[in-house]
PDB file of C-alpha atoms in Angstrom:
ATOM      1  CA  UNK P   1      -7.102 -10.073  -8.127  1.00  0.00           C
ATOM      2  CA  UNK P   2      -3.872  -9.734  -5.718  1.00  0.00           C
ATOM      3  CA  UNK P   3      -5.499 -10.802  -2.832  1.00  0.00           C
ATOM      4  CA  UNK P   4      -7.134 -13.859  -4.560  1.00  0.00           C
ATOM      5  CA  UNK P   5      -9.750 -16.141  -3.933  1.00  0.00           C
ATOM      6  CA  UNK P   6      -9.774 -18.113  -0.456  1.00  0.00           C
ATOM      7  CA  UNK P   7     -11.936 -19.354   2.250  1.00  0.00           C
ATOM      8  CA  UNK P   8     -11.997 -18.301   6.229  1.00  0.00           C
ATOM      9  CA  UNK P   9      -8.756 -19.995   7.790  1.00  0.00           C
ATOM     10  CA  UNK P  10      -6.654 -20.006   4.101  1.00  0.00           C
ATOM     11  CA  UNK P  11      -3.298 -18.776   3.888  1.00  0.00           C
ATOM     12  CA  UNK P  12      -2.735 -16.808   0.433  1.00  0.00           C
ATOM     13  CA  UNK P  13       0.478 -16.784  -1.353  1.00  0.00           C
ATOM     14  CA  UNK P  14       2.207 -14.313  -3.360  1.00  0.00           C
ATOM     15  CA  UNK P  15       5.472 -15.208  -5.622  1.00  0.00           C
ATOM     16  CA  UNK P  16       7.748 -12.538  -6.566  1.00  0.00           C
ATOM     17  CA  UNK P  17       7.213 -11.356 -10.244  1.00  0.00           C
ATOM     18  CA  UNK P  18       9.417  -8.545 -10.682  1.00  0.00           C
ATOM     19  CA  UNK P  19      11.919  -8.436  -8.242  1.00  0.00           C
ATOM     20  CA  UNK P  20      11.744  -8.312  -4.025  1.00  0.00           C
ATOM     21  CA  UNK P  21       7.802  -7.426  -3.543  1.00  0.00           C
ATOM     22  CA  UNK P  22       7.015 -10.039  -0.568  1.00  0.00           C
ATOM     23  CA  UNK P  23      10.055  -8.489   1.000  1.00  0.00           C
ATOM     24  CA  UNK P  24       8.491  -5.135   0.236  1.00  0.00           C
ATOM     25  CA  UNK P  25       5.007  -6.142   2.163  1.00  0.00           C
ATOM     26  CA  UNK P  26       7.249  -7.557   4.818  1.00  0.00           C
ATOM     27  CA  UNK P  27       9.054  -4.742   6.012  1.00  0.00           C
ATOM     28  CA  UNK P  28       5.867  -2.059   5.369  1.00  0.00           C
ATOM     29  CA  UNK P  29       3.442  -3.950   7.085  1.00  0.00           C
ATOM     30  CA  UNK P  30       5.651  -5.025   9.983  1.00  0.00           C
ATOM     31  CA  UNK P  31       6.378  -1.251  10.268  1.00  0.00           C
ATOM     32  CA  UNK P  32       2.733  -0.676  10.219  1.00  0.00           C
ATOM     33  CA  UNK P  33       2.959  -2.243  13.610  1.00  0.00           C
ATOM     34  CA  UNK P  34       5.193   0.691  15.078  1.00  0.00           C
ATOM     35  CA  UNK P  35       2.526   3.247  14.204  1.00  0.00           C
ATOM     36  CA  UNK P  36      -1.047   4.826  15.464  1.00  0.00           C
ATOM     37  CA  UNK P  37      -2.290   2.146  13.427  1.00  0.00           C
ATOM     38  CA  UNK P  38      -4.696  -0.680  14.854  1.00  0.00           C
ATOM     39  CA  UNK P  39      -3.862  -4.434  13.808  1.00  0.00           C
ATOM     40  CA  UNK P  40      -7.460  -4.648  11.633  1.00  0.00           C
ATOM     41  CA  UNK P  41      -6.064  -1.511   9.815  1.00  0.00           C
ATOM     42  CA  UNK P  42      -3.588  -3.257   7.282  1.00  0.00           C
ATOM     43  CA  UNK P  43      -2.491  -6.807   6.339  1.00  0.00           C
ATOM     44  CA  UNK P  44       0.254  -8.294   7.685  1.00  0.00           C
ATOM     45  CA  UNK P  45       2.762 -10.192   5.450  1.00  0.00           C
ATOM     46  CA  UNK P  46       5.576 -12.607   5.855  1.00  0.00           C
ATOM     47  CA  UNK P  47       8.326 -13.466   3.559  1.00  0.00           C
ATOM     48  CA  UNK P  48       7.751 -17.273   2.217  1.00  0.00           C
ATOM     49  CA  UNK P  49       9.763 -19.421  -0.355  1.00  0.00           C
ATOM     50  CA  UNK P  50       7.028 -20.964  -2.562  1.00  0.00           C
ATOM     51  CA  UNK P  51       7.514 -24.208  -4.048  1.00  0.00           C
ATOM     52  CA  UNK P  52       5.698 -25.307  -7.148  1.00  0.00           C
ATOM     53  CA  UNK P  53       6.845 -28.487  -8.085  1.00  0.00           C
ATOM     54  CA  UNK P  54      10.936 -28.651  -8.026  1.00  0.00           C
ATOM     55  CA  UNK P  55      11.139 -25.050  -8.444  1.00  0.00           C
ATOM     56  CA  UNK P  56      11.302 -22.213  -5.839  1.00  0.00           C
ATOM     57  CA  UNK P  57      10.351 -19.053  -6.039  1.00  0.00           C
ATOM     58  CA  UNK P  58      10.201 -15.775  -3.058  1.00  0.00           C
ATOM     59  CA  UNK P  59       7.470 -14.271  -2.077  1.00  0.00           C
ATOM     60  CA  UNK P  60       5.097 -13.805   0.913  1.00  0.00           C
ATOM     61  CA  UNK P  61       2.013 -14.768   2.286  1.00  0.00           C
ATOM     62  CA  UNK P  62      -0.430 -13.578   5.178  1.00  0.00           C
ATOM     63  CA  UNK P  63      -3.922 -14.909   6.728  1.00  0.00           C
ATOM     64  CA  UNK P  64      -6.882 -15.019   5.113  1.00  0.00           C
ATOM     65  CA  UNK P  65      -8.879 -11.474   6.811  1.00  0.00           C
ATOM     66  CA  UNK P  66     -12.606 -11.910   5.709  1.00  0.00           C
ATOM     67  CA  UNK P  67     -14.877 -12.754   7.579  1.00  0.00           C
ATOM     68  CA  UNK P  68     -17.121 -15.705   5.736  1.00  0.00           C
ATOM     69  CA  UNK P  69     -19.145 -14.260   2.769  1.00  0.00           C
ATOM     70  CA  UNK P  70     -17.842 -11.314   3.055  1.00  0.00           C
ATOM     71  CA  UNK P  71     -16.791  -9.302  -0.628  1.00  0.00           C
ATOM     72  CA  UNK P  72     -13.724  -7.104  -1.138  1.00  0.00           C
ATOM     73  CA  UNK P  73     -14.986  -4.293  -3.619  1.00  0.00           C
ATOM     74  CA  UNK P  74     -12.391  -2.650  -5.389  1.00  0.00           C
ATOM     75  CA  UNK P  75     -13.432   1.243  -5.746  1.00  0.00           C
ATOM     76  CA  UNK P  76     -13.063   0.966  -9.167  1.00  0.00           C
ATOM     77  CA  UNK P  77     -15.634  -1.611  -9.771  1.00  0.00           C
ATOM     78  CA  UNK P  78     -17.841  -0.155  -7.051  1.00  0.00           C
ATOM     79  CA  UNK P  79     -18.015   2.595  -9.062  1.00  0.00           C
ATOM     80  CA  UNK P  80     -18.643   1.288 -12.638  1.00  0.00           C
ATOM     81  CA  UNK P  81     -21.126  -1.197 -11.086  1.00  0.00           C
ATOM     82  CA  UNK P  82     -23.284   2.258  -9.071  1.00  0.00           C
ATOM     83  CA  UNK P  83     -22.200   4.343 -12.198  1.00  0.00           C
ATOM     84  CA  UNK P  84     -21.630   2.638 -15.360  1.00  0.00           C
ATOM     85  CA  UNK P  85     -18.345   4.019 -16.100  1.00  0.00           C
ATOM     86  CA  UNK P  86     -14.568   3.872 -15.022  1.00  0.00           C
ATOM     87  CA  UNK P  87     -13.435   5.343 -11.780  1.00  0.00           C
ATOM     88  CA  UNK P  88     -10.071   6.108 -12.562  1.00  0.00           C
ATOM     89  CA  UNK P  89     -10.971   7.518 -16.215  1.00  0.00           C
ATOM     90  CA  UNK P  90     -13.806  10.100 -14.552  1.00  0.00           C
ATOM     91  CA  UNK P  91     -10.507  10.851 -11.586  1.00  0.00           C
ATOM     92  CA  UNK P  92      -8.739  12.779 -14.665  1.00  0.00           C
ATOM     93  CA  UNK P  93     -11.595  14.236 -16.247  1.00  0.00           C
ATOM     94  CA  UNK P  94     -10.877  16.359 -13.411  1.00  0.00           C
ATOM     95  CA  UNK P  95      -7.638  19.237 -13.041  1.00  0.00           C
ATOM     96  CA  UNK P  96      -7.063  19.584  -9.669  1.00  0.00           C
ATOM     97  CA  UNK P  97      -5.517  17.141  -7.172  1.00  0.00           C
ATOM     98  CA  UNK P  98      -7.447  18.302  -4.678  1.00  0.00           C
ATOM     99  CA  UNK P  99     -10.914  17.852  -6.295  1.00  0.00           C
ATOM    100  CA  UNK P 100      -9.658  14.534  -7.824  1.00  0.00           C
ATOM    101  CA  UNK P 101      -9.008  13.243  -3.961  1.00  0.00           C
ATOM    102  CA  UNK P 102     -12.691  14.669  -3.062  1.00  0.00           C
ATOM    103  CA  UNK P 103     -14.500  13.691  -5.822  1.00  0.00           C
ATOM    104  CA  UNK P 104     -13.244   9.930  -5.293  1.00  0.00           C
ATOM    105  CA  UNK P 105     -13.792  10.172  -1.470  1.00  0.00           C
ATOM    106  CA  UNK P 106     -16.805  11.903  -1.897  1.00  0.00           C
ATOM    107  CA  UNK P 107     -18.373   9.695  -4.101  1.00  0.00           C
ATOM    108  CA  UNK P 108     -17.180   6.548  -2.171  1.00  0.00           C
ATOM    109  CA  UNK P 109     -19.001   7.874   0.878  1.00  0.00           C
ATOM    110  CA  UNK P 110     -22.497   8.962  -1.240  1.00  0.00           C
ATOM    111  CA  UNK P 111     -21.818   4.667  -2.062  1.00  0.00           C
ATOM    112  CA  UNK P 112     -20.646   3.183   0.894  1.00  0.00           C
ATOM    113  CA  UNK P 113     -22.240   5.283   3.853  1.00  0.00           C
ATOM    114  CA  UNK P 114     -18.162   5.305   4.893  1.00  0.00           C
ATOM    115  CA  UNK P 115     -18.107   8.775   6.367  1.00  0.00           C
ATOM    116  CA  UNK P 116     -14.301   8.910   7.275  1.00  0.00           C
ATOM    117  CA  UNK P 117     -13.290   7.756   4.401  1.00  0.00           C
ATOM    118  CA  UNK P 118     -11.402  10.927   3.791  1.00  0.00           C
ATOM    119  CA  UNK P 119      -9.696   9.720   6.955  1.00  0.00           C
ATOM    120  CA  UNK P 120      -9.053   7.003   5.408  1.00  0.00           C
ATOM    121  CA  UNK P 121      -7.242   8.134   2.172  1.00  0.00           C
ATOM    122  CA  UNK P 122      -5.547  10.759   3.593  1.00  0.00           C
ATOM    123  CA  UNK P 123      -3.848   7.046   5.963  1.00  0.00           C
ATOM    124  CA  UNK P 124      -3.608   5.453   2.914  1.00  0.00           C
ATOM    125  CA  UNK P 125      -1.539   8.346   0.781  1.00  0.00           C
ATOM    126  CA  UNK P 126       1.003   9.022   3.559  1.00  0.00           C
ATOM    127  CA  UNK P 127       1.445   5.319   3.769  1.00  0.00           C
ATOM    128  CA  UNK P 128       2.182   5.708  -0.198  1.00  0.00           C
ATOM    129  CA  UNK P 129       4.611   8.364  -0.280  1.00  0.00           C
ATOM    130  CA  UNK P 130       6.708   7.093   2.641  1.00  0.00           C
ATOM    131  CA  UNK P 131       7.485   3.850   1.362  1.00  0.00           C
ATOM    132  CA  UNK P 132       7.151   5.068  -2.499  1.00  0.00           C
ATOM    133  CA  UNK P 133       4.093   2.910  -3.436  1.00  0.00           C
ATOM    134  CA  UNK P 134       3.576   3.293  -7.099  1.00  0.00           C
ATOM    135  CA  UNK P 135       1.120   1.143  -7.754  1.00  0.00           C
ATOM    136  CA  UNK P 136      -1.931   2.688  -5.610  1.00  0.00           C
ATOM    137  CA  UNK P 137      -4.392   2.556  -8.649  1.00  0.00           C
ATOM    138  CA  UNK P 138      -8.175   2.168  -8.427  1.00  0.00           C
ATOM    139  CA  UNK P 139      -8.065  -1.579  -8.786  1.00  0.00           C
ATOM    140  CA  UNK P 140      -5.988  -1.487  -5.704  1.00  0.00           C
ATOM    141  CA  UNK P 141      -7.699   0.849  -2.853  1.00  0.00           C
ATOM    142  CA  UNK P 142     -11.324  -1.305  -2.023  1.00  0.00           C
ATOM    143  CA  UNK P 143     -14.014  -1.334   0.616  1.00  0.00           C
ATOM    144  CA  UNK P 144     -15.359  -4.485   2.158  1.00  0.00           C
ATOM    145  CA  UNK P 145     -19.177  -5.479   2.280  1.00  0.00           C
ATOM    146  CA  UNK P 146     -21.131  -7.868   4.716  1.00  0.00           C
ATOM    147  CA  UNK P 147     -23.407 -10.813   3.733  1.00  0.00           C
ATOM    148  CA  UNK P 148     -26.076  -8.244   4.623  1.00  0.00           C
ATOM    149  CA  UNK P 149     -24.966  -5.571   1.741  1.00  0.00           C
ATOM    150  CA  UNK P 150     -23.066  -3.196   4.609  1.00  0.00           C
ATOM    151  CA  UNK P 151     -19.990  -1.921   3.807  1.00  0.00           C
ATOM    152  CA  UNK P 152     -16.619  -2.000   5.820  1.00  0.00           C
ATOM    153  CA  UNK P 153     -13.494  -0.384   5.447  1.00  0.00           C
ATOM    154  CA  UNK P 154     -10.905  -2.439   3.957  1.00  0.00           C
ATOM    155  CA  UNK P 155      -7.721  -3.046   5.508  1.00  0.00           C
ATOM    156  CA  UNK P 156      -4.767  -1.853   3.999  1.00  0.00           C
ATOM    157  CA  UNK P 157      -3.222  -4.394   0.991  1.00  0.00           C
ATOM    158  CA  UNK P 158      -0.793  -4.502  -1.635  1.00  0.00           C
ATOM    159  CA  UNK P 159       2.302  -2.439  -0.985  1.00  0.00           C
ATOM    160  CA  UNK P 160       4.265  -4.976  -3.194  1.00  0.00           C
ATOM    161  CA  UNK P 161       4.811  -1.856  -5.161  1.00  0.00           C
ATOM    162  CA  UNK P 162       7.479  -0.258  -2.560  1.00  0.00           C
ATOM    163  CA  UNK P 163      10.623   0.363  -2.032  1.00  0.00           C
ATOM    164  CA  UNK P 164      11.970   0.246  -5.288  1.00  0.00           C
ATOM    165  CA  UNK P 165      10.975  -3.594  -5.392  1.00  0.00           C
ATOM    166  CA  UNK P 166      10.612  -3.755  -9.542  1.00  0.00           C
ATOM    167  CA  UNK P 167      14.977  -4.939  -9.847  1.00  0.00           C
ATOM    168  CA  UNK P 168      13.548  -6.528 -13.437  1.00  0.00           C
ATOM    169  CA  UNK P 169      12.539  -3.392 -15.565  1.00  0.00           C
ATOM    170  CA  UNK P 170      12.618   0.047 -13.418  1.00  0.00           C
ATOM    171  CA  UNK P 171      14.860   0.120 -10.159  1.00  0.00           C
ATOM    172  CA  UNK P 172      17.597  -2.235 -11.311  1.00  0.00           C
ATOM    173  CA  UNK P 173      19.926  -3.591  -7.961  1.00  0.00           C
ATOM    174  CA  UNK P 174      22.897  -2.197 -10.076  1.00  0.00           C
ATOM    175  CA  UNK P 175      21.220   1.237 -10.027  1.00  0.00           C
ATOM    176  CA  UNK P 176      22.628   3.991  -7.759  1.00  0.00           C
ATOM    177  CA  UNK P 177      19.517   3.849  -5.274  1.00  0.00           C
ATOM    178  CA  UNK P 178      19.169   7.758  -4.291  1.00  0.00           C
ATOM    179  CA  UNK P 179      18.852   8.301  -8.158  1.00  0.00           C
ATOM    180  CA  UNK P 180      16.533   5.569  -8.345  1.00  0.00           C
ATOM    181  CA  UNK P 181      14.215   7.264  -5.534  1.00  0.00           C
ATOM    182  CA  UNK P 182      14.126  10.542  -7.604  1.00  0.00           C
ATOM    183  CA  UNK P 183      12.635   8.281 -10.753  1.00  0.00           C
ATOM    184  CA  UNK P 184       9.638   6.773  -8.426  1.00  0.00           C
ATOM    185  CA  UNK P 185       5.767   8.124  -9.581  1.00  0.00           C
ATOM    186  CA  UNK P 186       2.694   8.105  -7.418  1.00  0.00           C
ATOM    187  CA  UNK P 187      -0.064   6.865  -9.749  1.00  0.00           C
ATOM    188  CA  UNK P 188      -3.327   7.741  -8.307  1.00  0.00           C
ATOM    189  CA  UNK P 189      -4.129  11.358  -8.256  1.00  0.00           C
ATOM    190  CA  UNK P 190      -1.071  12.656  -9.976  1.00  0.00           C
ATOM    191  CA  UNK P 191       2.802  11.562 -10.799  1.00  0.00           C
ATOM    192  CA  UNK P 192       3.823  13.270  -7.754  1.00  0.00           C
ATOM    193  CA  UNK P 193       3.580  11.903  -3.849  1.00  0.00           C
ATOM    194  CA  UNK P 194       3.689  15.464  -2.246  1.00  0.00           C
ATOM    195  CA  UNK P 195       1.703  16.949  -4.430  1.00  0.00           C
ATOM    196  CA  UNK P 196      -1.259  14.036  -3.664  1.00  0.00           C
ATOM    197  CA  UNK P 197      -0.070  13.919   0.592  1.00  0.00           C
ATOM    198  CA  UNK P 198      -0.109  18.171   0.957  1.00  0.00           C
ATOM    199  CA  UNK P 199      -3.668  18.060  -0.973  1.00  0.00           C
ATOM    200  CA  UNK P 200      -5.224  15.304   0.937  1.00  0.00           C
ATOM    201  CA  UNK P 201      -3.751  16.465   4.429  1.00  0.00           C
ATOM    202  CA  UNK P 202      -5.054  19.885   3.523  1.00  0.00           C
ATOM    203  CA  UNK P 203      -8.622  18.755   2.910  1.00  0.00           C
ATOM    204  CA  UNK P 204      -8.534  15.762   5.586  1.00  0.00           C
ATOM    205  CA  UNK P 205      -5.892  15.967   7.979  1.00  0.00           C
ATOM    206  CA  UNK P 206      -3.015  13.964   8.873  1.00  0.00           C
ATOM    207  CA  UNK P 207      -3.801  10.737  10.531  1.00  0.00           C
ATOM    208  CA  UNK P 208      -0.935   8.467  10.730  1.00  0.00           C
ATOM    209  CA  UNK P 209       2.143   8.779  13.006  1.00  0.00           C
ATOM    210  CA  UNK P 210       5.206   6.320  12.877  1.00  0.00           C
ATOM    211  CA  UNK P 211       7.142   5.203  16.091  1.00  0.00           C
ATOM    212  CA  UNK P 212      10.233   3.098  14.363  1.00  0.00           C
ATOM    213  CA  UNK P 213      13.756   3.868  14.622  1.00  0.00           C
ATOM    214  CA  UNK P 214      17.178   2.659  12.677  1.00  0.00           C
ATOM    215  CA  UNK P 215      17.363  -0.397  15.143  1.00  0.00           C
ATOM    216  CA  UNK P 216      14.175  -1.371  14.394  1.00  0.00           C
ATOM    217  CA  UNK P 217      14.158  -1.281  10.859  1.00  0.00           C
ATOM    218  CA  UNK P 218      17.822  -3.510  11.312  1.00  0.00           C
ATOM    219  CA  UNK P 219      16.269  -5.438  13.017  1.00  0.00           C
ATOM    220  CA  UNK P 220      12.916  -6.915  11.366  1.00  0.00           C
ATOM    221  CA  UNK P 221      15.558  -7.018   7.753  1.00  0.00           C
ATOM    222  CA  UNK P 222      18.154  -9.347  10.049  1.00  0.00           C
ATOM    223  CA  UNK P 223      15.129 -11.386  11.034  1.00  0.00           C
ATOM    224  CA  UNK P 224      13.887 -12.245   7.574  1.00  0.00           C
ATOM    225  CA  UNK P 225      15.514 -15.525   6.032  1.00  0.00           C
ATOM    226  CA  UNK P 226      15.319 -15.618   2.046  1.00  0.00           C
ATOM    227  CA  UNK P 227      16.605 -12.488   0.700  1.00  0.00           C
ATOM    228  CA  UNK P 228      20.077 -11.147  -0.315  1.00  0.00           C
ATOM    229  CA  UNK P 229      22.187  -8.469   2.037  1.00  0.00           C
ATOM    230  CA  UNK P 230      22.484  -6.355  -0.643  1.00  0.00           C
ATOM    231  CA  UNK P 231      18.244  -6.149  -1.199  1.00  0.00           C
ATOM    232  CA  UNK P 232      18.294  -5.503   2.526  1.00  0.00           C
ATOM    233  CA  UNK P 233      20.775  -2.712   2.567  1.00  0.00           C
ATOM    234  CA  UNK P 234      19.210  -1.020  -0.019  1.00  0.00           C
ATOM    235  CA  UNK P 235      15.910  -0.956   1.893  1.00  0.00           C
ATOM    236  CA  UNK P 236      17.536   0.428   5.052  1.00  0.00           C
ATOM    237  CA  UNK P 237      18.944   3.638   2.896  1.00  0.00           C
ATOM    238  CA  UNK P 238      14.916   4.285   1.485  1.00  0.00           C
ATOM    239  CA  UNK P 239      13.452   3.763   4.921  1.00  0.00           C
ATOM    240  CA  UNK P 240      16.381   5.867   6.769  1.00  0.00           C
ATOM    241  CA  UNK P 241      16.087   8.559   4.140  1.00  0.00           C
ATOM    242  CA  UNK P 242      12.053   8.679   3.805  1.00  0.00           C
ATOM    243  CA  UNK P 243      12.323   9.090   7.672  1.00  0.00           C
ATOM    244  CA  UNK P 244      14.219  11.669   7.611  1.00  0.00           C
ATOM    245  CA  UNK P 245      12.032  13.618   4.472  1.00  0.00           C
ATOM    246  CA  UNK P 246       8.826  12.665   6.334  1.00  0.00           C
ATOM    247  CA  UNK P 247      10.503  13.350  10.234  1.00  0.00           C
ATOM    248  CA  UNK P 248       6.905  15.272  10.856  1.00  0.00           C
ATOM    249  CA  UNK P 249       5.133  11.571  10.408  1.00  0.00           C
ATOM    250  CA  UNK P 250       7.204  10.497  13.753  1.00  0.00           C
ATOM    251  CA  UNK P 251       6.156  10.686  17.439  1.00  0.00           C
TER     252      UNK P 251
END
């Protein structure tokens, strides 16, 4: 469970397993901030050095966000518990992107009562391809449901994933980075980012807009206080070169 088990008021921790993720849901969320986005909308993450015992590790860590008995549902098991079967296994039964993103949102809306939930994915997606989120499986998009059974839209979590943050197996530091973005697969709908962001802006719209610039970005990397200069410039090239690909995703 990457968000993990807590009560109202708890602090949850993440160490690093792979390489820089806390620093990855540093920066993304903290750009988050510079966009249309409200604060409810995503989780907010700060870079933490974790201690167990006499050894330290890096991660992050951010507030607990549920409200007391409150559930998060991922869509995968909200689906094989209204269902039977496997979300992500029924996703490529089908051949088109396109009808793979409306069958899921579709189906999450004829379960949840979530009518904008193609909003929703469409926010989600863009969020994916600009930062190069690989990880955005079914085990880690998720709805939220009250104490009375209602369901909520879940804030957006676990961009660990980003910015080429796996230095142990795929993106190693000593890795040329631009040749290292070309190697980078979406996961969800397809290998390809593009292909899922035209499809899902094409049957949803676009609903995200970014207000950031280079100063800002140098700015929230000088502020954090545990990891390396050379982690931190490669992040500036992704984020400087994804803003240029994606310059349509800026007021």
């Amino acid at each position: 469970d990457v968000l993990g088990s807590r009560g109202l008021g708890d602090v949850y921790k993440r160490q690093d397993y792979t390489g820089y993720e806390g620093m990855s849901e540093y920066m993304i969320s903290n750009l988050l901030k510079s966009s249309n986005l409200e604060e409810e909308d995503y989780i907010c993450y700060d870079t933490e050095e974790i201690h167990y015992g006499q050894v330290k590790y890096l991660g992050c860590s951010s507030a607990d966000f549920l409200p007391e008995g409150w559930q998060l549902i991922t869509l995968e098991r909200l689906f094989q518990s209204f269902y039977g079967e496997s979300l992500n296994k029924s996703i490529y039964r089908i051949g088109e992107v396109e009808n793979r993103i409306r069958f899921l949102v579709e189906q999450t809306i004829r379960i949840t009562g979530l009518e904008d939930f193609g909003k929703y994915m469409s926010r989600l997606l863009t969020i994916d391809a600009f930062f190069l989120n690989e990880d955005r499986h079914t085990h880690n998009m998720a709805v939220l449901m009250d104490e009375e059974g209602k369901y909520h839209y879940c804030p957006v979590f676990d961009n660990g994933a980003g910015l080429l943050s796996d230095t142990t197996m795929d993106y190693p530091m000593s890795g040329e980075t631009e040749e290292l973005m070309g190697r980078v697969i979406s996961k969800t709908f397809c290998q390809d980012f593009d292909t899922q962001l035209d499809a899902v802006e094409k049957l949803y719209g676009q609903h995200i807009k970014f207000d950031f610039r280079e100063k800002d970005v140098q700015q929230l990397l000088e502020s954090e206080n545990y990891y390396s200069r050379e982690i931190k410039e490669r992040i500036l090239y992704i984020i400087l070169e994804q803003r240029r690909k994606y310059s349509y995703l800026f007021s």
